[in-house]
Amino acid sequence: MKKRICPPQICGSALLLAVLLLNSALGLAQTSSRNTESQAAAHMRGLNNSLLRLQGQMQQAGPNDVRLLRSQAATVIAQRAAALSKLIENDPHAALSFAFSPELLADLAATFPNAASQLESHATVRGPVEHWIADYPGLKSSRSIWSMNAGGRSLNLYFAGPEPRNLNPGETLQATGVLAGSQMAVETSNTVQSGAAASLSTNSSRLLTAKKSPREQHWPTLALLVFGFVFGLPGLCEKTRLVRRRVLAFIRQLAICALAFAAVLSSSISSHAQASSCSATGVQNVAVLMVILPGTTIPSYLTQPNIYASFFGATPYSLADYWPQASYGKVWVTGNVFGWYTLSQSSYATMQDLRNDAINITANAGVPIQNYNRIALVMPDFGGGWAGLAELACFSLSSPNGPFTASTTYINGTNWTYNNNDAAEIIMHELGHNLGLNHSNSRAFTDTLGNPITLGALGVAGTSQEYGDGFDAMSNGVPGHYNAPHKVMLDWLDSSNYQVVQNSGTWTLEPIESSPAGLKALKVQRGTGNDDWLWVEYRQPILNYDAGYYRDPTYMAWADEFYTGALIHYEDSLTTGTYTQLLDFTPTSAYGFNDPALATGQSWVDPYTNVSISVQGATATGMTVSVNYGAAPAPTCTPANPSVTVSPLDPSIYPGSSAAYGLSITSNDSSGCPASTFSLGSTQPSGWPTSFSTTSVTLSPGQSASVTMNKTGPSGTPPGTYAVNANASKNSYVGFGTANITVMTSPTTTVTVSVPSTSYSRKSAVPITATVLSGGTPVSGASVTFSVTMPNGSTATQSATTGSKGTASWSYRLSPKSPTGTYSVVAQAAITSTGAASTQAATSNAVSFTVQ
């Protein structure tokens, strides 16, 4: 067994170097501080400002300059589209804050029509979705990718807020956000019934569960009913012997046929279920497709025997060895390796496109792809820098041989550069995603002074570390067993294998590795009246897995702690989802989550609820655990920074006008805290007039309040996208929300007035027309006020609204008593832009006519 755990000082240096190299290679955005922004955001801001300046110059440009400005704008728009697409991947919230408003986008498209197709768009899309997890080399970082088929268009979705959870069969996702090419930054999302989405998107695939089909469930029962009816019929017909004699032979023949038909049909359905069902139990039939992009050289180490050994080898490590042991024999693995096959394209917009191409090519080459329920694509390198990529469900797929249901995994062929075992670890991890599992994380907490503690107050999120639980295959350590809550998700542990604990008691847990499964875990409610749980399990170095953690006196004196205490994971309704989160019961040790177990002879008392857990003893065959529910402690107060969100994320204004933002402020103090008053403020943009509908809010723990913040762009502000912030503070606890505001060049608004003649007689009508232009373009919906000054100094006014050609009219009627002499006419126009939250006004020329 390999050593996979290193001394803390070495691991720390190696991790730092890996992170630096990874960030350099991938160009990922750095986390913004309160006063600085990432390099990617600064680049995006610069491109926004450049484009806005060019738009302003177009308003004053002569005919000879328009072509040059449009050429320059096309270059900027192309650069901006690429930068926005990348920003959507790495920071969708920031991407939303740099996307222009729909009104500004319409103006830009009209100003630069040749490059308009590369501008982003605001959209609401509906369609079936697939959820992918991309794991980077070393399993040190990951990315969640959601893809949607929206009306036949493949989109990659990146969520600025929480990702969707627990999508059910028959449901479709509706997402609202910003589209840039095939990338979408999602601002809001919700699930809708697929029928409601059919008119808007093509449901080419749907989410499936691991449940058996109704026919598969009911046919065995039907067969037994037929059997019981036929062979019980003689007893029912005892008083009708003559009838029985005549029909019994016929019925028995019918029964034999019916039973044979049922058996054949059940066998056929069962066989089909093995190929198409995506249950996490039973046979897992894996097709490994070795594929390459055109022009790719196949590495010498990437051979079919090596790949076969990692998936199907009889000795550790391999998927076929791991899953049967970890599932207590509830899962077994079959399959084969096929290839090499050359794909038809050198690049793909989405991973689904690559998968579908691979399926078609291999099926046409003779691979019976429709017989498999797990598809694994192995490539020398499929781009993106990932070690592996896997979807968290099965989907309906199509092939030249017919439809089938399967999950998909991509395994980077470079995982075989060292040995087959390293590749097998990635395979166990990625195929675990295919079963529906997410990562095994750690979750750390601190007290009010910043000191590490095991667990914070109810409702406190703490800090989750991706891959922070290094003790199972869904993390990045030696591929130990999936932990107890994950095994329950997979139905590898059923209700007889774990005890739900809500009252005091003592239990003895078997090692989670031992088979067959007995009592393996406790699910302990954290106090009473909540939905928070502590999963307790016990591990031993049994068989081929979980044996890699051993004591090395040189630098691993803590390693055997893993085998002598209780591993405990936390679950709550707010943050856990399909992840698991390991707790540290030695929070002040120097080894972090390398020694997290609650040791034999130790007790832990929850300072925030009435539960305590004690490990009374442990042997090679079992660990005895006591749980006690005592008197509830007095509520304690754990203050926290409030949350602040700002909306909209990037409104547009003209200089001198204002934008209104909605702020949502939420108190994150623990339930034991009293109500607190949070003061509101804003420092960006510097020097801009700012007002709030209220300057403070008083909130109880968990309570939220809405406040309006107005920002006014000073007259003369240059065009550009400016950073906006808002903060809510209480003593040293401060929460920040960020957004942007885009200032546009004020369009040149003109209004001209005309009359068709210079002289009119009394009792006639004078037709007066006003034409309103903005930036040389007719404006519809502008408000126009006509004013006629008579020779005697009196005035008459009339209001009108411009039509589609930018004109408004007034038929001014002269009466028999109208004074004779010279009349003067002017018009005033007002253009209100909803998107820019401002009004542009202009006064016309004066025209005159005489009345005789």
JSON list of N, CA, C and O in Angstrom, two decimals, residues 291-334:
[
{"chain": "A", "resi": 291, "resn": "VAL", "atom": "N", "xyz": [-10.87, 6.89, -26.83]},
{"chain": "A", "resi": 291, "resn": "VAL", "atom": "CA", "xyz": [-11.10, 7.77, -27.97]},
{"chain": "A", "resi": 291, "resn": "VAL", "atom": "C", "xyz": [-10.02, 8.84, -28.00]},
{"chain": "A", "resi": 291, "resn": "VAL", "atom": "O", "xyz": [-9.44, 9.21, -26.97]},
{"chain": "A", "resi": 292, "resn": "ILE", "atom": "N", "xyz": [-9.76, 9.35, -29.19]},
{"chain": "A", "resi": 292, "resn": "ILE", "atom": "CA", "xyz": [-8.77, 10.42, -29.37]},
{"chain": "A", "resi": 292, "resn": "ILE", "atom": "C", "xyz": [-9.34, 11.47, -30.30]},
{"chain": "A", "resi": 292, "resn": "ILE", "atom": "O", "xyz": [-10.20, 11.19, -31.14]},
{"chain": "A", "resi": 293, "resn": "LEU", "atom": "N", "xyz": [-8.84, 12.68, -30.14]},
{"chain": "A", "resi": 293, "resn": "LEU", "atom": "CA", "xyz": [-9.17, 13.75, -31.07]},
{"chain": "A", "resi": 293, "resn": "LEU", "atom": "C", "xyz": [-8.32, 13.58, -32.33]},
{"chain": "A", "resi": 293, "resn": "LEU", "atom": "O", "xyz": [-7.23, 13.01, -32.28]},
{"chain": "A", "resi": 294, "resn": "PRO", "atom": "N", "xyz": [-8.80, 14.06, -33.45]},
{"chain": "A", "resi": 294, "resn": "PRO", "atom": "CA", "xyz": [-8.01, 13.94, -34.69]},
{"chain": "A", "resi": 294, "resn": "PRO", "atom": "C", "xyz": [-6.62, 14.55, -34.53]},
{"chain": "A", "resi": 294, "resn": "PRO", "atom": "O", "xyz": [-6.46, 15.63, -33.95]},
{"chain": "A", "resi": 295, "resn": "GLY", "atom": "N", "xyz": [-5.62, 13.84, -35.01]},
{"chain": "A", "resi": 295, "resn": "GLY", "atom": "CA", "xyz": [-4.25, 14.33, -34.95]},
{"chain": "A", "resi": 295, "resn": "GLY", "atom": "C", "xyz": [-3.56, 14.09, -33.63]},
{"chain": "A", "resi": 295, "resn": "GLY", "atom": "O", "xyz": [-2.41, 14.51, -33.45]},
{"chain": "A", "resi": 296, "resn": "THR", "atom": "N", "xyz": [-4.21, 13.42, -32.67]},
{"chain": "A", "resi": 296, "resn": "THR", "atom": "CA", "xyz": [-3.62, 13.17, -31.36]},
{"chain": "A", "resi": 296, "resn": "THR", "atom": "C", "xyz": [-2.70, 11.94, -31.42]},
{"chain": "A", "resi": 296, "resn": "THR", "atom": "O", "xyz": [-3.04, 10.93, -32.03]},
{"chain": "A", "resi": 297, "resn": "THR", "atom": "N", "xyz": [-1.57, 12.05, -30.75]},
{"chain": "A", "resi": 297, "resn": "THR", "atom": "CA", "xyz": [-0.65, 10.91, -30.63]},
{"chain": "A", "resi": 297, "resn": "THR", "atom": "C", "xyz": [-0.99, 10.14, -29.35]},
{"chain": "A", "resi": 297, "resn": "THR", "atom": "O", "xyz": [-1.10, 10.72, -28.27]},
{"chain": "A", "resi": 298, "resn": "ILE", "atom": "N", "xyz": [-1.14, 8.85, -29.47]},
{"chain": "A", "resi": 298, "resn": "ILE", "atom": "CA", "xyz": [-1.49, 8.01, -28.32]},
{"chain": "A", "resi": 298, "resn": "ILE", "atom": "C", "xyz": [-0.23, 7.74, -27.51]},
{"chain": "A", "resi": 298, "resn": "ILE", "atom": "O", "xyz": [0.76, 7.21, -28.02]},
{"chain": "A", "resi": 299, "resn": "PRO", "atom": "N", "xyz": [-0.20, 8.09, -26.21]},
{"chain": "A", "resi": 299, "resn": "PRO", "atom": "CA", "xyz": [0.98, 7.83, -25.38]},
{"chain": "A", "resi": 299, "resn": "PRO", "atom": "C", "xyz": [1.25, 6.33, -25.27]},
{"chain": "A", "resi": 299, "resn": "PRO", "atom": "O", "xyz": [0.32, 5.52, -25.23]},
{"chain": "A", "resi": 300, "resn": "SER", "atom": "N", "xyz": [2.52, 5.98, -25.16]},
{"chain": "A", "resi": 300, "resn": "SER", "atom": "CA", "xyz": [2.90, 4.56, -25.10]},
{"chain": "A", "resi": 300, "resn": "SER", "atom": "C", "xyz": [2.38, 3.87, -23.85]},
{"chain": "A", "resi": 300, "resn": "SER", "atom": "O", "xyz": [2.10, 2.67, -23.85]},
{"chain": "A", "resi": 301, "resn": "TYR", "atom": "N", "xyz": [2.26, 4.63, -22.74]},
{"chain": "A", "resi": 301, "resn": "TYR", "atom": "CA", "xyz": [1.82, 4.01, -21.49]},
{"chain": "A", "resi": 301, "resn": "TYR", "atom": "C", "xyz": [0.31, 3.75, -21.45]},
{"chain": "A", "resi": 301, "resn": "TYR", "atom": "O", "xyz": [-0.18, 3.01, -20.61]},
{"chain": "A", "resi": 302, "resn": "LEU", "atom": "N", "xyz": [-0.43, 4.35, -22.38]},
{"chain": "A", "resi": 302, "resn": "LEU", "atom": "CA", "xyz": [-1.88, 4.26, -22.35]},
{"chain": "A", "resi": 302, "resn": "LEU", "atom": "C", "xyz": [-2.31, 3.09, -23.22]},
{"chain": "A", "resi": 302, "resn": "LEU", "atom": "O", "xyz": [-2.62, 3.23, -24.40]},
{"chain": "A", "resi": 303, "resn": "THR", "atom": "N", "xyz": [-2.31, 1.91, -22.61]},
{"chain": "A", "resi": 303, "resn": "THR", "atom": "CA", "xyz": [-2.62, 0.69, -23.34]},
{"chain": "A", "resi": 303, "resn": "THR", "atom": "C", "xyz": [-3.93, 0.10, -22.85]},
{"chain": "A", "resi": 303, "resn": "THR", "atom": "O", "xyz": [-4.38, 0.36, -21.74]},
{"chain": "A", "resi": 304, "resn": "GLN", "atom": "N", "xyz": [-4.50, -0.73, -23.68]},
{"chain": "A", "resi": 304, "resn": "GLN", "atom": "CA", "xyz": [-5.76, -1.38, -23.30]},
{"chain": "A", "resi": 304, "resn": "GLN", "atom": "C", "xyz": [-5.61, -2.26, -22.07]},
{"chain": "A", "resi": 304, "resn": "GLN", "atom": "O", "xyz": [-6.47, -2.24, -21.18]},
{"chain": "A", "resi": 305, "resn": "PRO", "atom": "N", "xyz": [-4.53, -3.05, -21.93]},
{"chain": "A", "resi": 305, "resn": "PRO", "atom": "CA", "xyz": [-4.38, -3.85, -20.70]},
{"chain": "A", "resi": 305, "resn": "PRO", "atom": "C", "xyz": [-4.28, -2.99, -19.44]},
{"chain": "A", "resi": 305, "resn": "PRO", "atom": "O", "xyz": [-4.85, -3.36, -18.40]},
{"chain": "A", "resi": 306, "resn": "ASN", "atom": "N", "xyz": [-3.57, -1.88, -19.51]},
{"chain": "A", "resi": 306, "resn": "ASN", "atom": "CA", "xyz": [-3.47, -1.01, -18.34]},
{"chain": "A", "resi": 306, "resn": "ASN", "atom": "C", "xyz": [-4.84, -0.44, -17.95]},
{"chain": "A", "resi": 306, "resn": "ASN", "atom": "O", "xyz": [-5.20, -0.39, -16.77]},
{"chain": "A", "resi": 307, "resn": "ILE", "atom": "N", "xyz": [-5.56, 0.02, -18.95]},
{"chain": "A", "resi": 307, "resn": "ILE", "atom": "CA", "xyz": [-6.88, 0.57, -18.68]},
{"chain": "A", "resi": 307, "resn": "ILE", "atom": "C", "xyz": [-7.81, -0.50, -18.14]},
{"chain": "A", "resi": 307, "resn": "ILE", "atom": "O", "xyz": [-8.57, -0.28, -17.19]},
{"chain": "A", "resi": 308, "resn": "TYR", "atom": "N", "xyz": [-7.75, -1.68, -18.74]},
{"chain": "A", "resi": 308, "resn": "TYR", "atom": "CA", "xyz": [-8.60, -2.79, -18.27]},
{"chain": "A", "resi": 308, "resn": "TYR", "atom": "C", "xyz": [-8.29, -3.13, -16.81]},
{"chain": "A", "resi": 308, "resn": "TYR", "atom": "O", "xyz": [-9.21, -3.35, -16.01]},
{"chain": "A", "resi": 309, "resn": "ALA", "atom": "N", "xyz": [-7.01, -3.15, -16.44]},
{"chain": "A", "resi": 309, "resn": "ALA", "atom": "CA", "xyz": [-6.63, -3.49, -15.07]},
{"chain": "A", "resi": 309, "resn": "ALA", "atom": "C", "xyz": [-7.21, -2.51, -14.06]},
{"chain": "A", "resi": 309, "resn": "ALA", "atom": "O", "xyz": [-7.64, -2.91, -12.97]},
{"chain": "A", "resi": 310, "resn": "SER", "atom": "N", "xyz": [-7.24, -1.22, -14.40]},
{"chain": "A", "resi": 310, "resn": "SER", "atom": "CA", "xyz": [-7.75, -0.22, -13.46]},
{"chain": "A", "resi": 310, "resn": "SER", "atom": "C", "xyz": [-9.26, -0.30, -13.30]},
{"chain": "A", "resi": 310, "resn": "SER", "atom": "O", "xyz": [-9.80, 0.02, -12.24]},
{"chain": "A", "resi": 311, "resn": "PHE", "atom": "N", "xyz": [-9.95, -0.70, -14.35]},
{"chain": "A", "resi": 311, "resn": "PHE", "atom": "CA", "xyz": [-11.40, -0.83, -14.25]},
{"chain": "A", "resi": 311, "resn": "PHE", "atom": "C", "xyz": [-11.84, -2.21, -13.77]},
{"chain": "A", "resi": 311, "resn": "PHE", "atom": "O", "xyz": [-12.70, -2.32, -12.89]},
{"chain": "A", "resi": 312, "resn": "PHE", "atom": "N", "xyz": [-11.25, -3.27, -14.33]},
{"chain": "A", "resi": 312, "resn": "PHE", "atom": "CA", "xyz": [-11.81, -4.61, -14.14]},
{"chain": "A", "resi": 312, "resn": "PHE", "atom": "C", "xyz": [-10.82, -5.62, -13.56]},
{"chain": "A", "resi": 312, "resn": "PHE", "atom": "O", "xyz": [-11.14, -6.80, -13.49]},
{"chain": "A", "resi": 313, "resn": "GLY", "atom": "N", "xyz": [-9.63, -5.16, -13.13]},
{"chain": "A", "resi": 313, "resn": "GLY", "atom": "CA", "xyz": [-8.64, -6.09, -12.60]},
{"chain": "A", "resi": 313, "resn": "GLY", "atom": "C", "xyz": [-9.15, -6.85, -11.38]},
{"chain": "A", "resi": 313, "resn": "GLY", "atom": "O", "xyz": [-9.97, -6.36, -10.60]},
{"chain": "A", "resi": 314, "resn": "ALA", "atom": "N", "xyz": [-8.62, -8.04, -11.18]},
{"chain": "A", "resi": 314, "resn": "ALA", "atom": "CA", "xyz": [-9.08, -8.90, -10.09]},
{"chain": "A", "resi": 314, "resn": "ALA", "atom": "C", "xyz": [-8.43, -8.55, -8.77]},
{"chain": "A", "resi": 314, "resn": "ALA", "atom": "O", "xyz": [-8.88, -9.00, -7.71]},
{"chain": "A", "resi": 315, "resn": "THR", "atom": "N", "xyz": [-7.33, -7.80, -8.79]},
{"chain": "A", "resi": 315, "resn": "THR", "atom": "CA", "xyz": [-6.65, -7.45, -7.55]},
{"chain": "A", "resi": 315, "resn": "THR", "atom": "C", "xyz": [-6.67, -5.94, -7.38]},
{"chain": "A", "resi": 315, "resn": "THR", "atom": "O", "xyz": [-6.84, -5.20, -8.34]},
{"chain": "A", "resi": 316, "resn": "PRO", "atom": "N", "xyz": [-6.46, -5.49, -6.15]},
{"chain": "A", "resi": 316, "resn": "PRO", "atom": "CA", "xyz": [-6.50, -4.03, -5.93]},
{"chain": "A", "resi": 316, "resn": "PRO", "atom": "C", "xyz": [-5.34, -3.37, -6.66]},
{"chain": "A", "resi": 316, "resn": "PRO", "atom": "O", "xyz": [-4.28, -3.96, -6.80]},
{"chain": "A", "resi": 317, "resn": "TYR", "atom": "N", "xyz": [-5.50, -2.14, -7.06]},
{"chain": "A", "resi": 317, "resn": "TYR", "atom": "CA", "xyz": [-6.75, -1.41, -7.03]},
{"chain": "A", "resi": 317, "resn": "TYR", "atom": "C", "xyz": [-7.49, -1.56, -8.33]},
{"chain": "A", "resi": 317, "resn": "TYR", "atom": "O", "xyz": [-6.90, -1.50, -9.38]},
{"chain": "A", "resi": 318, "resn": "SER", "atom": "N", "xyz": [-8.83, -1.67, -8.28]},
{"chain": "A", "resi": 318, "resn": "SER", "atom": "CA", "xyz": [-9.65, -1.61, -9.47]},
{"chain": "A", "resi": 318, "resn": "SER", "atom": "C", "xyz": [-11.08, -1.35, -9.03]},
{"chain": "A", "resi": 318, "resn": "SER", "atom": "O", "xyz": [-11.46, -1.63, -7.89]},
{"chain": "A", "resi": 319, "resn": "LEU", "atom": "N", "xyz": [-11.86, -0.80, -9.95]},
{"chain": "A", "resi": 319, "resn": "LEU", "atom": "CA", "xyz": [-13.27, -0.54, -9.65]},
{"chain": "A", "resi": 319, "resn": "LEU", "atom": "C", "xyz": [-13.99, -1.85, -9.37]},
{"chain": "A", "resi": 319, "resn": "LEU", "atom": "O", "xyz": [-14.83, -1.92, -8.45]},
{"chain": "A", "resi": 320, "resn": "ALA", "atom": "N", "xyz": [-13.68, -2.90, -10.14]},
{"chain": "A", "resi": 320, "resn": "ALA", "atom": "CA", "xyz": [-14.35, -4.19, -9.96]},
{"chain": "A", "resi": 320, "resn": "ALA", "atom": "C", "xyz": [-14.01, -4.84, -8.63]},
{"chain": "A", "resi": 320, "resn": "ALA", "atom": "O", "xyz": [-14.77, -5.68, -8.14]},
{"chain": "A", "resi": 321, "resn": "ASP", "atom": "N", "xyz": [-12.90, -4.45, -8.02]},
{"chain": "A", "resi": 321, "resn": "ASP", "atom": "CA", "xyz": [-12.54, -4.97, -6.70]},
{"chain": "A", "resi": 321, "resn": "ASP", "atom": "C", "xyz": [-13.13, -4.10, -5.60]},
{"chain": "A", "resi": 321, "resn": "ASP", "atom": "O", "xyz": [-13.56, -4.59, -4.55]},
{"chain": "A", "resi": 322, "resn": "TYR", "atom": "N", "xyz": [-13.17, -2.77, -5.84]},
{"chain": "A", "resi": 322, "resn": "TYR", "atom": "CA", "xyz": [-13.59, -1.82, -4.80]},
{"chain": "A", "resi": 322, "resn": "TYR", "atom": "C", "xyz": [-15.09, -1.84, -4.53]},
{"chain": "A", "resi": 322, "resn": "TYR", "atom": "O", "xyz": [-15.53, -1.96, -3.39]},
{"chain": "A", "resi": 323, "resn": "TRP", "atom": "N", "xyz": [-15.89, -1.70, -5.57]},
{"chain": "A", "resi": 323, "resn": "TRP", "atom": "CA", "xyz": [-17.33, -1.58, -5.35]},
{"chain": "A", "resi": 323, "resn": "TRP", "atom": "C", "xyz": [-17.94, -2.79, -4.65]},
{"chain": "A", "resi": 323, "resn": "TRP", "atom": "O", "xyz": [-18.75, -2.62, -3.73]},
{"chain": "A", "resi": 324, "resn": "PRO", "atom": "N", "xyz": [-17.61, -4.05, -5.02]},
{"chain": "A", "resi": 324, "resn": "PRO", "atom": "CA", "xyz": [-18.20, -5.17, -4.28]},
{"chain": "A", "resi": 324, "resn": "PRO", "atom": "C", "xyz": [-17.84, -5.14, -2.80]},
{"chain": "A", "resi": 324, "resn": "PRO", "atom": "O", "xyz": [-18.68, -5.47, -1.94]},
{"chain": "A", "resi": 325, "resn": "GLN", "atom": "N", "xyz": [-16.59, -4.78, -2.45]},
{"chain": "A", "resi": 325, "resn": "GLN", "atom": "CA", "xyz": [-16.22, -4.72, -1.04]},
{"chain": "A", "resi": 325, "resn": "GLN", "atom": "C", "xyz": [-16.94, -3.58, -0.32]},
{"chain": "A", "resi": 325, "resn": "GLN", "atom": "O", "xyz": [-17.49, -3.77, 0.76]},
{"chain": "A", "resi": 326, "resn": "ALA", "atom": "N", "xyz": [-16.95, -2.38, -0.93]},
{"chain": "A", "resi": 326, "resn": "ALA", "atom": "CA", "xyz": [-17.56, -1.23, -0.28]},
{"chain": "A", "resi": 326, "resn": "ALA", "atom": "C", "xyz": [-19.07, -1.36, -0.16]},
{"chain": "A", "resi": 326, "resn": "ALA", "atom": "O", "xyz": [-19.67, -0.77, 0.75]},
{"chain": "A", "resi": 327, "resn": "SER", "atom": "N", "xyz": [-19.70, -2.13, -1.03]},
{"chain": "A", "resi": 327, "resn": "SER", "atom": "CA", "xyz": [-21.16, -2.27, -1.04]},
{"chain": "A", "resi": 327, "resn": "SER", "atom": "C", "xyz": [-21.64, -3.51, -0.32]},
{"chain": "A", "resi": 327, "resn": "SER", "atom": "O", "xyz": [-22.85, -3.78, -0.32]},
{"chain": "A", "resi": 328, "resn": "TYR", "atom": "N", "xyz": [-20.71, -4.29, 0.27]},
{"chain": "A", "resi": 328, "resn": "TYR", "atom": "CA", "xyz": [-21.06, -5.55, 0.95]},
{"chain": "A", "resi": 328, "resn": "TYR", "atom": "C", "xyz": [-21.70, -6.54, -0.02]},
{"chain": "A", "resi": 328, "resn": "TYR", "atom": "O", "xyz": [-22.64, -7.26, 0.30]},
{"chain": "A", "resi": 329, "resn": "GLY", "atom": "N", "xyz": [-21.20, -6.53, -1.24]},
{"chain": "A", "resi": 329, "resn": "GLY", "atom": "CA", "xyz": [-21.68, -7.46, -2.26]},
{"chain": "A", "resi": 329, "resn": "GLY", "atom": "C", "xyz": [-22.95, -7.03, -2.95]},
{"chain": "A", "resi": 329, "resn": "GLY", "atom": "O", "xyz": [-23.49, -7.79, -3.77]},
{"chain": "A", "resi": 330, "resn": "LYS", "atom": "N", "xyz": [-23.43, -5.81, -2.69]},
{"chain": "A", "resi": 330, "resn": "LYS", "atom": "CA", "xyz": [-24.65, -5.36, -3.35]},
{"chain": "A", "resi": 330, "resn": "LYS", "atom": "C", "xyz": [-24.39, -4.85, -4.76]},
{"chain": "A", "resi": 330, "resn": "LYS", "atom": "O", "xyz": [-25.33, -4.61, -5.51]},
{"chain": "A", "resi": 331, "resn": "VAL", "atom": "N", "xyz": [-23.13, -4.65, -5.10]},
{"chain": "A", "resi": 331, "resn": "VAL", "atom": "CA", "xyz": [-22.76, -4.15, -6.43]},
{"chain": "A", "resi": 331, "resn": "VAL", "atom": "C", "xyz": [-21.67, -5.06, -6.99]},
{"chain": "A", "resi": 331, "resn": "VAL", "atom": "O", "xyz": [-20.76, -5.46, -6.27]},
{"chain": "A", "resi": 332, "resn": "TRP", "atom": "N", "xyz": [-21.77, -5.35, -8.26]},
{"chain": "A", "resi": 332, "resn": "TRP", "atom": "CA", "xyz": [-20.68, -6.02, -8.95]},
{"chain": "A", "resi": 332, "resn": "TRP", "atom": "C", "xyz": [-20.52, -5.39, -10.32]},
{"chain": "A", "resi": 332, "resn": "TRP", "atom": "O", "xyz": [-21.45, -4.79, -10.86]},
{"chain": "A", "resi": 333, "resn": "VAL", "atom": "N", "xyz": [-19.30, -5.49, -10.85]},
{"chain": "A", "resi": 333, "resn": "VAL", "atom": "CA", "xyz": [-18.92, -4.74, -12.03]},
{"chain": "A", "resi": 333, "resn": "VAL", "atom": "C", "xyz": [-18.58, -5.69, -13.17]},
{"chain": "A", "resi": 333, "resn": "VAL", "atom": "O", "xyz": [-17.81, -6.64, -12.98]},
{"chain": "A", "resi": 334, "resn": "THR", "atom": "N", "xyz": [-19.15, -5.42, -14.34]},
{"chain": "A", "resi": 334, "resn": "THR", "atom": "CA", "xyz": [-18.78, -6.12, -15.57]},
{"chain": "A", "resi": 334, "resn": "THR", "atom": "C", "xyz": [-18.49, -5.09, -16.63]},
{"chain": "A", "resi": 334, "resn": "THR", "atom": "O", "xyz": [-18.74, -3.90, -16.46]}
]
